[in-house]
Amino acid sequence: MMLVGAFIIIFFMYRSTVVGLFALPVAVLVIAYASMFPREISPLIPALKSHWLYIHVTTAAAGEAILAISFVTGLIFLIKSIDQSMRSMKTFWLETILFSLVVVIGYIVAVTGFSLAGYEASFDYTSKEGTEAVADYRVPAIVGPYEGILTTEGAMKPLFSTPDYVSAIKLNTVIWSFIVGTILYILIRLITRRRIGALLQPIVKNINLDLMDEIGYRSVLIGFPVFALGALVFAMIWAQVAWTRFWGWDPKEVWALITFLFYAAFLHFRLNRGWHGEKSAWLAVIGFVIIMFNLLAVNLIIAGLHSYA
């Protein structure tokens, strides 16, 4: 919702429809990705029941969404400017970014496919806190919980077990995402005999690169302070209210700080070093990778205070 809202604001400022052509599919992917998660709602612990929940989450999401527009414009810039007829490090990294989007589709396909097939598997294990727990898998277990015991007859036995500080179910889903995403990517390449970047290049052949560069820069200018306010300032105030400390080196806190420092460096290089055009586009793409890692991988794989969701 925030990403679509950010695009609408940018559209009224610049009247560029091609940004929406790339921004809206990314928004649809995020919606489809979210729809694959369990829908049962667990109440928050009493310490977290605060109006700061709405303030922190809303502003952090808004900041990330506005910054994501810079990724969209940077991606458009790179797809048009990079020569797809030649093999180079630029084409490799651009294709890697596009491959990662296919992996998200792979996640949706994997979870949907096994859910329709009715696959289920359960493991009994001891949690990091020392309590007995049950892990319910919706896709076959390539990795199982630490010292977990499979209790479902006929289900696939895990090939590996995870350390107790890693969420086995979520890591297992990430692995399946890469497996199915890789298969989808290979099929696309075999059918079209072209890179995804080359397939998208005709769509952006008439765009103005200077305009894309300007929109990307303006998005960072707007999104950076919003993100800093929501993901750091409001988050620290809420942490002080809930846990009586502003900072605790939780993985989510650390990556929010890394995101903040990266975009601060982005603006520094842009304003003081003259990093315009292609360099700025690459930085915008890298920034989005950091945001997605913070939004997805930190929550899905690394256990911490933000893993309750």
PDB file of N, CA and C in Angstrom, residues 155-257:
ATOM      1  N   ALA A 155       6.205 -38.233   5.945  1.00  0.00           N
ATOM      2  CA  ALA A 155       6.757 -36.930   5.567  1.00  0.00           C
ATOM      3  C   ALA A 155       8.251 -37.053   5.301  1.00  0.00           C
ATOM      4  N   MET A 156       8.753 -36.122   4.521  1.00  0.00           N
ATOM      5  CA  MET A 156      10.173 -36.125   4.168  1.00  0.00           C
ATOM      6  C   MET A 156      11.033 -35.819   5.380  1.00  0.00           C
ATOM      7  N   LYS A 157      12.074 -36.642   5.581  1.00  0.00           N
ATOM      8  CA  LYS A 157      13.009 -36.387   6.674  1.00  0.00           C
ATOM      9  C   LYS A 157      13.995 -35.296   6.267  1.00  0.00           C
ATOM     10  N   PRO A 158      14.341 -34.387   7.165  1.00  0.00           N
ATOM     11  CA  PRO A 158      15.251 -33.288   6.804  1.00  0.00           C
ATOM     12  C   PRO A 158      16.661 -33.790   6.507  1.00  0.00           C
ATOM     13  N   LEU A 159      17.309 -33.091   5.595  1.00  0.00           N
ATOM     14  CA  LEU A 159      18.695 -33.421   5.258  1.00  0.00           C
ATOM     15  C   LEU A 159      19.673 -32.811   6.253  1.00  0.00           C
ATOM     16  N   PHE A 160      19.281 -31.676   6.851  1.00  0.00           N
ATOM     17  CA  PHE A 160      20.133 -30.970   7.803  1.00  0.00           C
ATOM     18  C   PHE A 160      19.281 -30.479   8.960  1.00  0.00           C
ATOM     19  N   SER A 161      19.936 -30.131  10.044  1.00  0.00           N
ATOM     20  CA  SER A 161      19.258 -29.454  11.148  1.00  0.00           C
ATOM     21  C   SER A 161      19.926 -28.098  11.357  1.00  0.00           C
ATOM     22  N   THR A 162      19.159 -27.152  11.862  1.00  0.00           N
ATOM     23  CA  THR A 162      19.668 -25.794  12.028  1.00  0.00           C
ATOM     24  C   THR A 162      20.149 -25.563  13.450  1.00  0.00           C
ATOM     25  N   PRO A 163      21.021 -24.580  13.667  1.00  0.00           N
ATOM     26  CA  PRO A 163      21.361 -24.163  15.040  1.00  0.00           C
ATOM     27  C   PRO A 163      20.127 -23.627  15.734  1.00  0.00           C
ATOM     28  N   ASP A 164      20.147 -23.577  17.051  1.00  0.00           N
ATOM     29  CA  ASP A 164      18.953 -23.162  17.792  1.00  0.00           C
ATOM     30  C   ASP A 164      18.623 -21.682  17.631  1.00  0.00           C
ATOM     31  N   TYR A 165      19.561 -20.868  17.094  1.00  0.00           N
ATOM     32  CA  TYR A 165      19.279 -19.447  16.921  1.00  0.00           C
ATOM     33  C   TYR A 165      18.721 -19.126  15.536  1.00  0.00           C
ATOM     34  N   VAL A 166      18.468 -20.148  14.721  1.00  0.00           N
ATOM     35  CA  VAL A 166      17.921 -19.956  13.379  1.00  0.00           C
ATOM     36  C   VAL A 166      16.538 -20.579  13.308  1.00  0.00           C
ATOM     37  N   SER A 167      15.600 -19.850  12.688  1.00  0.00           N
ATOM     38  CA  SER A 167      14.255 -20.386  12.491  1.00  0.00           C
ATOM     39  C   SER A 167      14.278 -21.401  11.358  1.00  0.00           C
ATOM     40  N   ALA A 168      14.144 -22.673  11.705  1.00  0.00           N
ATOM     41  CA  ALA A 168      14.282 -23.742  10.715  1.00  0.00           C
ATOM     42  C   ALA A 168      13.186 -23.690   9.660  1.00  0.00           C
ATOM     43  N   ILE A 169      11.939 -23.443  10.087  1.00  0.00           N
ATOM     44  CA  ILE A 169      10.814 -23.420   9.144  1.00  0.00           C
ATOM     45  C   ILE A 169      11.027 -22.337   8.091  1.00  0.00           C
ATOM     46  N   LYS A 170      11.420 -21.167   8.537  1.00  0.00           N
ATOM     47  CA  LYS A 170      11.564 -20.043   7.614  1.00  0.00           C
ATOM     48  C   LYS A 170      12.776 -20.211   6.703  1.00  0.00           C
ATOM     49  N   LEU A 171      13.882 -20.724   7.263  1.00  0.00           N
ATOM     50  CA  LEU A 171      15.049 -20.995   6.429  1.00  0.00           C
ATOM     51  C   LEU A 171      14.711 -22.051   5.388  1.00  0.00           C
ATOM     52  N   ASN A 172      13.941 -23.059   5.777  1.00  0.00           N
ATOM     53  CA  ASN A 172      13.536 -24.106   4.845  1.00  0.00           C
ATOM     54  C   ASN A 172      12.718 -23.527   3.695  1.00  0.00           C
ATOM     55  N   THR A 173      11.829 -22.582   4.008  1.00  0.00           N
ATOM     56  CA  THR A 173      11.016 -21.946   2.973  1.00  0.00           C
ATOM     57  C   THR A 173      11.863 -21.099   2.040  1.00  0.00           C
ATOM     58  N   VAL A 174      12.869 -20.419   2.594  1.00  0.00           N
ATOM     59  CA  VAL A 174      13.779 -19.627   1.763  1.00  0.00           C
ATOM     60  C   VAL A 174      14.520 -20.532   0.778  1.00  0.00           C
ATOM     61  N   ILE A 175      14.971 -21.696   1.258  1.00  0.00           N
ATOM     62  CA  ILE A 175      15.678 -22.642   0.382  1.00  0.00           C
ATOM     63  C   ILE A 175      14.770 -23.114  -0.741  1.00  0.00           C
ATOM     64  N   TRP A 176      13.514 -23.453  -0.410  1.00  0.00           N
ATOM     65  CA  TRP A 176      12.569 -23.862  -1.447  1.00  0.00           C
ATOM     66  C   TRP A 176      12.304 -22.726  -2.432  1.00  0.00           C
ATOM     67  N   SER A 177      12.296 -21.497  -1.945  1.00  0.00           N
ATOM     68  CA  SER A 177      12.104 -20.349  -2.828  1.00  0.00           C
ATOM     69  C   SER A 177      13.198 -20.278  -3.884  1.00  0.00           C
ATOM     70  N   PHE A 178      14.441 -20.483  -3.441  1.00  0.00           N
ATOM     71  CA  PHE A 178      15.564 -20.435  -4.377  1.00  0.00           C
ATOM     72  C   PHE A 178      15.521 -21.618  -5.344  1.00  0.00           C
ATOM     73  N   ILE A 179      15.113 -22.783  -4.866  1.00  0.00           N
ATOM     74  CA  ILE A 179      15.039 -23.950  -5.748  1.00  0.00           C
ATOM     75  C   ILE A 179      14.005 -23.724  -6.847  1.00  0.00           C
ATOM     76  N   VAL A 180      12.781 -23.361  -6.454  1.00  0.00           N
ATOM     77  CA  VAL A 180      11.709 -23.161  -7.433  1.00  0.00           C
ATOM     78  C   VAL A 180      11.991 -21.930  -8.294  1.00  0.00           C
ATOM     79  N   GLY A 181      12.517 -20.854  -7.669  1.00  0.00           N
ATOM     80  CA  GLY A 181      12.847 -19.656  -8.428  1.00  0.00           C
ATOM     81  C   GLY A 181      13.906 -19.915  -9.486  1.00  0.00           C
ATOM     82  N   THR A 182      14.899 -20.720  -9.137  1.00  0.00           N
ATOM     83  CA  THR A 182      15.950 -21.065 -10.106  1.00  0.00           C
ATOM     84  C   THR A 182      15.379 -21.863 -11.268  1.00  0.00           C
ATOM     85  N   ILE A 183      14.481 -22.801 -10.971  1.00  0.00           N
ATOM     86  CA  ILE A 183      13.843 -23.582 -12.030  1.00  0.00           C
ATOM     87  C   ILE A 183      13.042 -22.667 -12.957  1.00  0.00           C
ATOM     88  N   LEU A 184      12.282 -21.736 -12.378  1.00  0.00           N
ATOM     89  CA  LEU A 184      11.501 -20.789 -13.188  1.00  0.00           C
ATOM     90  C   LEU A 184      12.412 -19.933 -14.063  1.00  0.00           C
ATOM     91  N   TYR A 185      13.527 -19.472 -13.468  1.00  0.00           N
ATOM     92  CA  TYR A 185      14.456 -18.630 -14.224  1.00  0.00           C
ATOM     93  C   TYR A 185      15.059 -19.402 -15.402  1.00  0.00           C
ATOM     94  N   ILE A 186      15.440 -20.648 -15.147  1.00  0.00           N
ATOM     95  CA  ILE A 186      16.011 -21.471 -16.221  1.00  0.00           C
ATOM     96  C   ILE A 186      14.994 -21.689 -17.333  1.00  0.00           C
ATOM     97  N   LEU A 187      13.735 -21.916 -16.956  1.00  0.00           N
ATOM     98  CA  LEU A 187      12.687 -22.097 -17.958  1.00  0.00           C
ATOM     99  C   LEU A 187      12.503 -20.832 -18.802  1.00  0.00           C
ATOM    100  N   ILE A 188      12.523 -19.672 -18.149  1.00  0.00           N
ATOM    101  CA  ILE A 188      12.403 -18.405 -18.887  1.00  0.00           C
ATOM    102  C   ILE A 188      13.545 -18.253 -19.885  1.00  0.00           C
ATOM    103  N   ARG A 189      14.761 -18.564 -19.427  1.00  0.00           N
ATOM    104  CA  ARG A 189      15.926 -18.438 -20.309  1.00  0.00           C
ATOM    105  C   ARG A 189      15.869 -19.433 -21.460  1.00  0.00           C
ATOM    106  N   LEU A 190      15.401 -20.662 -21.184  1.00  0.00           N
ATOM    107  CA  LEU A 190      15.329 -21.685 -22.240  1.00  0.00           C
ATOM    108  C   LEU A 190      14.258 -21.341 -23.269  1.00  0.00           C
ATOM    109  N   ILE A 191      13.125 -20.816 -22.802  1.00  0.00           N
ATOM    110  CA  ILE A 191      12.020 -20.511 -23.710  1.00  0.00           C
ATOM    111  C   ILE A 191      12.322 -19.276 -24.555  1.00  0.00           C
ATOM    112  N   THR A 192      12.843 -18.234 -23.931  1.00  0.00           N
ATOM    113  CA  THR A 192      13.074 -16.973 -24.652  1.00  0.00           C
ATOM    114  C   THR A 192      14.470 -16.868 -25.258  1.00  0.00           C
ATOM    115  N   ARG A 193      15.413 -17.653 -24.699  1.00  0.00           N
ATOM    116  CA  ARG A 193      16.822 -17.614 -25.129  1.00  0.00           C
ATOM    117  C   ARG A 193      17.430 -16.218 -24.970  1.00  0.00           C
ATOM    118  N   ARG A 194      16.927 -15.483 -23.984  1.00  0.00           N
ATOM    119  CA  ARG A 194      17.442 -14.133 -23.712  1.00  0.00           C
ATOM    120  C   ARG A 194      17.464 -13.908 -22.211  1.00  0.00           C
ATOM    121  N   ARG A 195      18.313 -12.972 -21.799  1.00  0.00           N
ATOM    122  CA  ARG A 195      18.297 -12.554 -20.404  1.00  0.00           C
ATOM    123  C   ARG A 195      17.000 -11.808 -20.111  1.00  0.00           C
ATOM    124  N   ILE A 196      16.597 -11.789 -18.848  1.00  0.00           N
ATOM    125  CA  ILE A 196      15.395 -11.048 -18.477  1.00  0.00           C
ATOM    126  C   ILE A 196      15.597  -9.563 -18.750  1.00  0.00           C
ATOM    127  N   GLY A 197      16.815  -9.069 -18.497  1.00  0.00           N
ATOM    128  CA  GLY A 197      17.108  -7.669 -18.784  1.00  0.00           C
ATOM    129  C   GLY A 197      16.895  -7.334 -20.245  1.00  0.00           C
ATOM    130  N   ALA A 198      17.284  -8.251 -21.139  1.00  0.00           N
ATOM    131  CA  ALA A 198      17.083  -8.028 -22.572  1.00  0.00           C
ATOM    132  C   ALA A 198      15.611  -8.080 -22.934  1.00  0.00           C
ATOM    133  N   LEU A 199      14.831  -8.912 -22.236  1.00  0.00           N
ATOM    134  CA  LEU A 199      13.395  -8.990 -22.491  1.00  0.00           C
ATOM    135  C   LEU A 199      12.689  -7.686 -22.115  1.00  0.00           C
ATOM    136  N   LEU A 200      13.182  -7.030 -21.061  1.00  0.00           N
ATOM    137  CA  LEU A 200      12.550  -5.807 -20.578  1.00  0.00           C
ATOM    138  C   LEU A 200      13.026  -4.559 -21.305  1.00  0.00           C
ATOM    139  N   GLN A 201      14.141  -4.653 -22.010  1.00  0.00           N
ATOM    140  CA  GLN A 201      14.736  -3.462 -22.619  1.00  0.00           C
ATOM    141  C   GLN A 201      13.817  -2.751 -23.614  1.00  0.00           C
ATOM    142  N   PRO A 202      13.048  -3.458 -24.457  1.00  0.00           N
ATOM    143  CA  PRO A 202      12.153  -2.738 -25.380  1.00  0.00           C
ATOM    144  C   PRO A 202      11.108  -1.883 -24.670  1.00  0.00           C
ATOM    145  N   ILE A 203      10.736  -2.254 -23.448  1.00  0.00           N
ATOM    146  CA  ILE A 203       9.714  -1.494 -22.722  1.00  0.00           C
ATOM    147  C   ILE A 203      10.216  -0.106 -22.339  1.00  0.00           C
ATOM    148  N   VAL A 204      11.539   0.003 -22.105  1.00  0.00           N
ATOM    149  CA  VAL A 204      12.094   1.266 -21.595  1.00  0.00           C
ATOM    150  C   VAL A 204      12.905   2.016 -22.653  1.00  0.00           C
ATOM    151  N   LYS A 205      12.764   1.642 -23.913  1.00  0.00           N
ATOM    152  CA  LYS A 205      13.629   2.222 -24.936  1.00  0.00           C
ATOM    153  C   LYS A 205      13.396   3.718 -25.149  1.00  0.00           C
ATOM    154  N   ASN A 206      12.193   4.213 -24.809  1.00  0.00           N
ATOM    155  CA  ASN A 206      11.879   5.623 -25.078  1.00  0.00           C
ATOM    156  C   ASN A 206      11.930   6.497 -23.825  1.00  0.00           C
ATOM    157  N   ILE A 207      12.395   5.983 -22.712  1.00  0.00           N
ATOM    158  CA  ILE A 207      12.375   6.787 -21.491  1.00  0.00           C
ATOM    159  C   ILE A 207      13.549   7.759 -21.463  1.00  0.00           C
ATOM    160  N   ASN A 208      13.386   8.797 -20.646  1.00  0.00           N
ATOM    161  CA  ASN A 208      14.422   9.814 -20.465  1.00  0.00           C
ATOM    162  C   ASN A 208      15.275   9.428 -19.259  1.00  0.00           C
ATOM    163  N   LEU A 209      16.541   9.103 -19.482  1.00  0.00           N
ATOM    164  CA  LEU A 209      17.405   8.655 -18.393  1.00  0.00           C
ATOM    165  C   LEU A 209      17.632   9.748 -17.354  1.00  0.00           C
ATOM    166  N   ASP A 210      17.743  10.992 -17.801  1.00  0.00           N
ATOM    167  CA  ASP A 210      17.921  12.095 -16.852  1.00  0.00           C
ATOM    168  C   ASP A 210      16.710  12.236 -15.932  1.00  0.00           C
ATOM    169  N   LEU A 211      15.520  11.989 -16.471  1.00  0.00           N
ATOM    170  CA  LEU A 211      14.311  12.053 -15.650  1.00  0.00           C
ATOM    171  C   LEU A 211      14.308  10.933 -14.613  1.00  0.00           C
ATOM    172  N   MET A 212      14.694   9.725 -15.019  1.00  0.00           N
ATOM    173  CA  MET A 212      14.765   8.602 -14.073  1.00  0.00           C
ATOM    174  C   MET A 212      15.775   8.893 -12.967  1.00  0.00           C
ATOM    175  N   ASP A 213      16.888   9.487 -13.342  1.00  0.00           N
ATOM    176  CA  ASP A 213      17.912   9.836 -12.360  1.00  0.00           C
ATOM    177  C   ASP A 213      17.380  10.866 -11.368  1.00  0.00           C
ATOM    178  N   GLU A 214      16.641  11.851 -11.871  1.00  0.00           N
ATOM    179  CA  GLU A 214      16.071  12.893 -11.015  1.00  0.00           C
ATOM    180  C   GLU A 214      15.014  12.319 -10.068  1.00  0.00           C
ATOM    181  N   ILE A 215      14.136  11.443 -10.580  1.00  0.00           N
ATOM    182  CA  ILE A 215      13.095  10.842  -9.735  1.00  0.00           C
ATOM    183  C   ILE A 215      13.722   9.979  -8.646  1.00  0.00           C
ATOM    184  N   GLY A 216      14.751   9.212  -9.002  1.00  0.00           N
ATOM    185  CA  GLY A 216      15.418   8.376  -8.014  1.00  0.00           C
ATOM    186  C   GLY A 216      16.054   9.190  -6.904  1.00  0.00           C
ATOM    187  N   TYR A 217      16.703  10.281  -7.292  1.00  0.00           N
ATOM    188  CA  TYR A 217      17.334  11.161  -6.298  1.00  0.00           C
ATOM    189  C   TYR A 217      16.294  11.822  -5.407  1.00  0.00           C
ATOM    190  N   ARG A 218      15.195  12.307  -6.001  1.00  0.00           N
ATOM    191  CA  ARG A 218      14.139  12.949  -5.227  1.00  0.00           C
ATOM    192  C   ARG A 218      13.493  11.948  -4.262  1.00  0.00           C
ATOM    193  N   SER A 219      13.356  10.702  -4.682  1.00  0.00           N
ATOM    194  CA  SER A 219      12.777   9.671  -3.822  1.00  0.00           C
ATOM    195  C   SER A 219      13.633   9.444  -2.577  1.00  0.00           C
ATOM    196  N   VAL A 220      14.944   9.422  -2.762  1.00  0.00           N
ATOM    197  CA  VAL A 220      15.834   9.250  -1.611  1.00  0.00           C
ATOM    198  C   VAL A 220      15.775  10.470  -0.701  1.00  0.00           C
ATOM    199  N   LEU A 221      15.734  11.660  -1.297  1.00  0.00           N
ATOM    200  CA  LEU A 221      15.640  12.888  -0.496  1.00  0.00           C
ATOM    201  C   LEU A 221      14.396  12.892   0.400  1.00  0.00           C
ATOM    202  N   ILE A 222      13.290  12.368  -0.126  1.00  0.00           N
ATOM    203  CA  ILE A 222      12.052  12.345   0.649  1.00  0.00           C
ATOM    204  C   ILE A 222      12.026  11.139   1.592  1.00  0.00           C
ATOM    205  N   GLY A 223      12.410   9.983   1.076  1.00  0.00           N
ATOM    206  CA  GLY A 223      12.291   8.749   1.844  1.00  0.00           C
ATOM    207  C   GLY A 223      13.293   8.620   2.978  1.00  0.00           C
ATOM    208  N   PHE A 224      14.480   9.181   2.816  1.00  0.00           N
ATOM    209  CA  PHE A 224      15.528   9.036   3.830  1.00  0.00           C
ATOM    210  C   PHE A 224      15.124   9.621   5.187  1.00  0.00           C
ATOM    211  N   PRO A 225      14.671  10.881   5.259  1.00  0.00           N
ATOM    212  CA  PRO A 225      14.267  11.402   6.575  1.00  0.00           C
ATOM    213  C   PRO A 225      13.039  10.700   7.143  1.00  0.00           C
ATOM    214  N   VAL A 226      12.106  10.274   6.276  1.00  0.00           N
ATOM    215  CA  VAL A 226      10.927   9.553   6.767  1.00  0.00           C
ATOM    216  C   VAL A 226      11.341   8.223   7.385  1.00  0.00           C
ATOM    217  N   PHE A 227      12.245   7.509   6.702  1.00  0.00           N
ATOM    218  CA  PHE A 227      12.738   6.233   7.231  1.00  0.00           C
ATOM    219  C   PHE A 227      13.503   6.442   8.535  1.00  0.00           C
ATOM    220  N   ALA A 228      14.358   7.452   8.573  1.00  0.00           N
ATOM    221  CA  ALA A 228      15.137   7.728   9.777  1.00  0.00           C
ATOM    222  C   ALA A 228      14.214   8.019  10.961  1.00  0.00           C
ATOM    223  N   LEU A 229      13.162   8.778  10.691  1.00  0.00           N
ATOM    224  CA  LEU A 229      12.223   9.117  11.756  1.00  0.00           C
ATOM    225  C   LEU A 229      11.481   7.877  12.255  1.00  0.00           C
ATOM    226  N   GLY A 230      10.981   7.063  11.307  1.00  0.00           N
ATOM    227  CA  GLY A 230      10.168   5.916  11.702  1.00  0.00           C
ATOM    228  C   GLY A 230      10.949   4.730  12.201  1.00  0.00           C
ATOM    229  N   ALA A 231      12.018   4.365  11.487  1.00  0.00           N
ATOM    230  CA  ALA A 231      12.744   3.134  11.803  1.00  0.00           C
ATOM    231  C   ALA A 231      13.799   3.319  12.887  1.00  0.00           C
ATOM    232  N   LEU A 232      14.198   4.556  13.161  1.00  0.00           N
ATOM    233  CA  LEU A 232      15.213   4.781  14.195  1.00  0.00           C
ATOM    234  C   LEU A 232      14.660   5.603  15.363  1.00  0.00           C
ATOM    235  N   VAL A 233      14.218   6.825  15.096  1.00  0.00           N
ATOM    236  CA  VAL A 233      13.796   7.709  16.187  1.00  0.00           C
ATOM    237  C   VAL A 233      12.573   7.160  16.912  1.00  0.00           C
ATOM    238  N   PHE A 234      11.474   6.921  16.165  1.00  0.00           N
ATOM    239  CA  PHE A 234      10.260   6.402  16.796  1.00  0.00           C
ATOM    240  C   PHE A 234      10.493   5.011  17.368  1.00  0.00           C
ATOM    241  N   ALA A 235      11.323   4.210  16.684  1.00  0.00           N
ATOM    242  CA  ALA A 235      11.611   2.859  17.174  1.00  0.00           C
ATOM    243  C   ALA A 235      12.342   2.913  18.511  1.00  0.00           C
ATOM    244  N   MET A 236      13.284   3.829  18.653  1.00  0.00           N
ATOM    245  CA  MET A 236      14.027   3.934  19.896  1.00  0.00           C
ATOM    246  C   MET A 236      13.146   4.438  21.040  1.00  0.00           C
ATOM    247  N   ILE A 237      12.234   5.350  20.711  1.00  0.00           N
ATOM    248  CA  ILE A 237      11.305   5.827  21.754  1.00  0.00           C
ATOM    249  C   ILE A 237      10.430   4.677  22.233  1.00  0.00           C
ATOM    250  N   TRP A 238       9.904   3.882  21.280  1.00  0.00           N
ATOM    251  CA  TRP A 238       9.067   2.733  21.643  1.00  0.00           C
ATOM    252  C   TRP A 238       9.870   1.702  22.447  1.00  0.00           C
ATOM    253  N   ALA A 239      11.126   1.481  22.030  1.00  0.00           N
ATOM    254  CA  ALA A 239      11.979   0.527  22.749  1.00  0.00           C
ATOM    255  C   ALA A 239      12.202   0.980  24.186  1.00  0.00           C
ATOM    256  N   GLN A 240      12.366   2.278  24.382  1.00  0.00           N
ATOM    257  CA  GLN A 240      12.545   2.801  25.739  1.00  0.00           C
ATOM    258  C   GLN A 240      11.274   2.591  26.572  1.00  0.00           C
ATOM    259  N   VAL A 241      10.119   2.797  25.946  1.00  0.00           N
ATOM    260  CA  VAL A 241       8.851   2.609  26.648  1.00  0.00           C
ATOM    261  C   VAL A 241       8.614   1.130  26.975  1.00  0.00           C
ATOM    262  N   ALA A 242       8.911   0.254  25.997  1.00  0.00           N
ATOM    263  CA  ALA A 242       8.601  -1.171  26.154  1.00  0.00           C
ATOM    264  C   ALA A 242       9.664  -1.932  26.940  1.00  0.00           C
ATOM    265  N   TRP A 243      10.929  -1.640  26.669  1.00  0.00           N
ATOM    266  CA  TRP A 243      12.016  -2.456  27.235  1.00  0.00           C
ATOM    267  C   TRP A 243      12.987  -1.657  28.104  1.00  0.00           C
ATOM    268  N   THR A 244      12.653  -0.395  28.355  1.00  0.00           N
ATOM    269  CA  THR A 244      13.469   0.503  29.200  1.00  0.00           C
ATOM    270  C   THR A 244      14.885   0.679  28.680  1.00  0.00           C
ATOM    271  N   ARG A 245      15.066   0.606  27.386  1.00  0.00           N
ATOM    272  CA  ARG A 245      16.357   0.917  26.776  1.00  0.00           C
ATOM    273  C   ARG A 245      16.128   1.350  25.338  1.00  0.00           C
ATOM    274  N   PHE A 246      16.948   2.297  24.879  1.00  0.00           N
ATOM    275  CA  PHE A 246      16.794   2.827  23.527  1.00  0.00           C
ATOM    276  C   PHE A 246      17.348   1.883  22.466  1.00  0.00           C
ATOM    277  N   TRP A 247      18.382   1.134  22.810  1.00  0.00           N
ATOM    278  CA  TRP A 247      19.104   0.326  21.818  1.00  0.00           C
ATOM    279  C   TRP A 247      19.560  -0.972  22.458  1.00  0.00           C
ATOM    280  N   GLY A 248      19.378  -2.089  21.729  1.00  0.00           N
ATOM    281  CA  GLY A 248      19.764  -3.378  22.302  1.00  0.00           C
ATOM    282  C   GLY A 248      20.513  -4.282  21.347  1.00  0.00           C
ATOM    283  N   TRP A 249      20.958  -3.746  20.194  1.00  0.00           N
ATOM    284  CA  TRP A 249      21.695  -4.515  19.195  1.00  0.00           C
ATOM    285  C   TRP A 249      20.908  -5.732  18.710  1.00  0.00           C
ATOM    286  N   ASP A 250      19.594  -5.621  18.679  1.00  0.00           N
ATOM    287  CA  ASP A 250      18.764  -6.635  18.044  1.00  0.00           C
ATOM    288  C   ASP A 250      19.068  -6.632  16.541  1.00  0.00           C
ATOM    289  N   PRO A 251      19.029  -7.800  15.862  1.00  0.00           N
ATOM    290  CA  PRO A 251      19.350  -7.831  14.420  1.00  0.00           C
ATOM    291  C   PRO A 251      18.562  -6.817  13.594  1.00  0.00           C
ATOM    292  N   LYS A 252      17.291  -6.624  13.931  1.00  0.00           N
ATOM    293  CA  LYS A 252      16.468  -5.675  13.180  1.00  0.00           C
ATOM    294  C   LYS A 252      16.959  -4.243  13.405  1.00  0.00           C
ATOM    295  N   GLU A 253      17.337  -3.940  14.624  1.00  0.00           N
ATOM    296  CA  GLU A 253      17.859  -2.604  14.929  1.00  0.00           C
ATOM    297  C   GLU A 253      19.165  -2.352  14.180  1.00  0.00           C
ATOM    298  N   VAL A 254      20.013  -3.356  14.157  1.00  0.00           N
ATOM    299  CA  VAL A 254      21.310  -3.209  13.491  1.00  0.00           C
ATOM    300  C   VAL A 254      21.116  -2.957  11.997  1.00  0.00           C
ATOM    301  N   TRP A 255      20.209  -3.710  11.367  1.00  0.00           N
ATOM    302  CA  TRP A 255      20.013  -3.538   9.925  1.00  0.00           C
ATOM    303  C   TRP A 255      19.271  -2.255   9.592  1.00  0.00           C
ATOM    304  N   ALA A 256      18.447  -1.770  10.507  1.00  0.00           N
ATOM    305  CA  ALA A 256      17.841  -0.450  10.305  1.00  0.00           C
ATOM    306  C   ALA A 256      18.925   0.620  10.313  1.00  0.00           C
ATOM    307  N   LEU A 257      19.896   0.468  11.208  1.00  0.00           N
ATOM    308  CA  LEU A 257      21.015   1.410  11.256  1.00  0.00           C
ATOM    309  C   LEU A 257      21.867   1.306   9.995  1.00  0.00           C
TER     310      LEU A 257
END
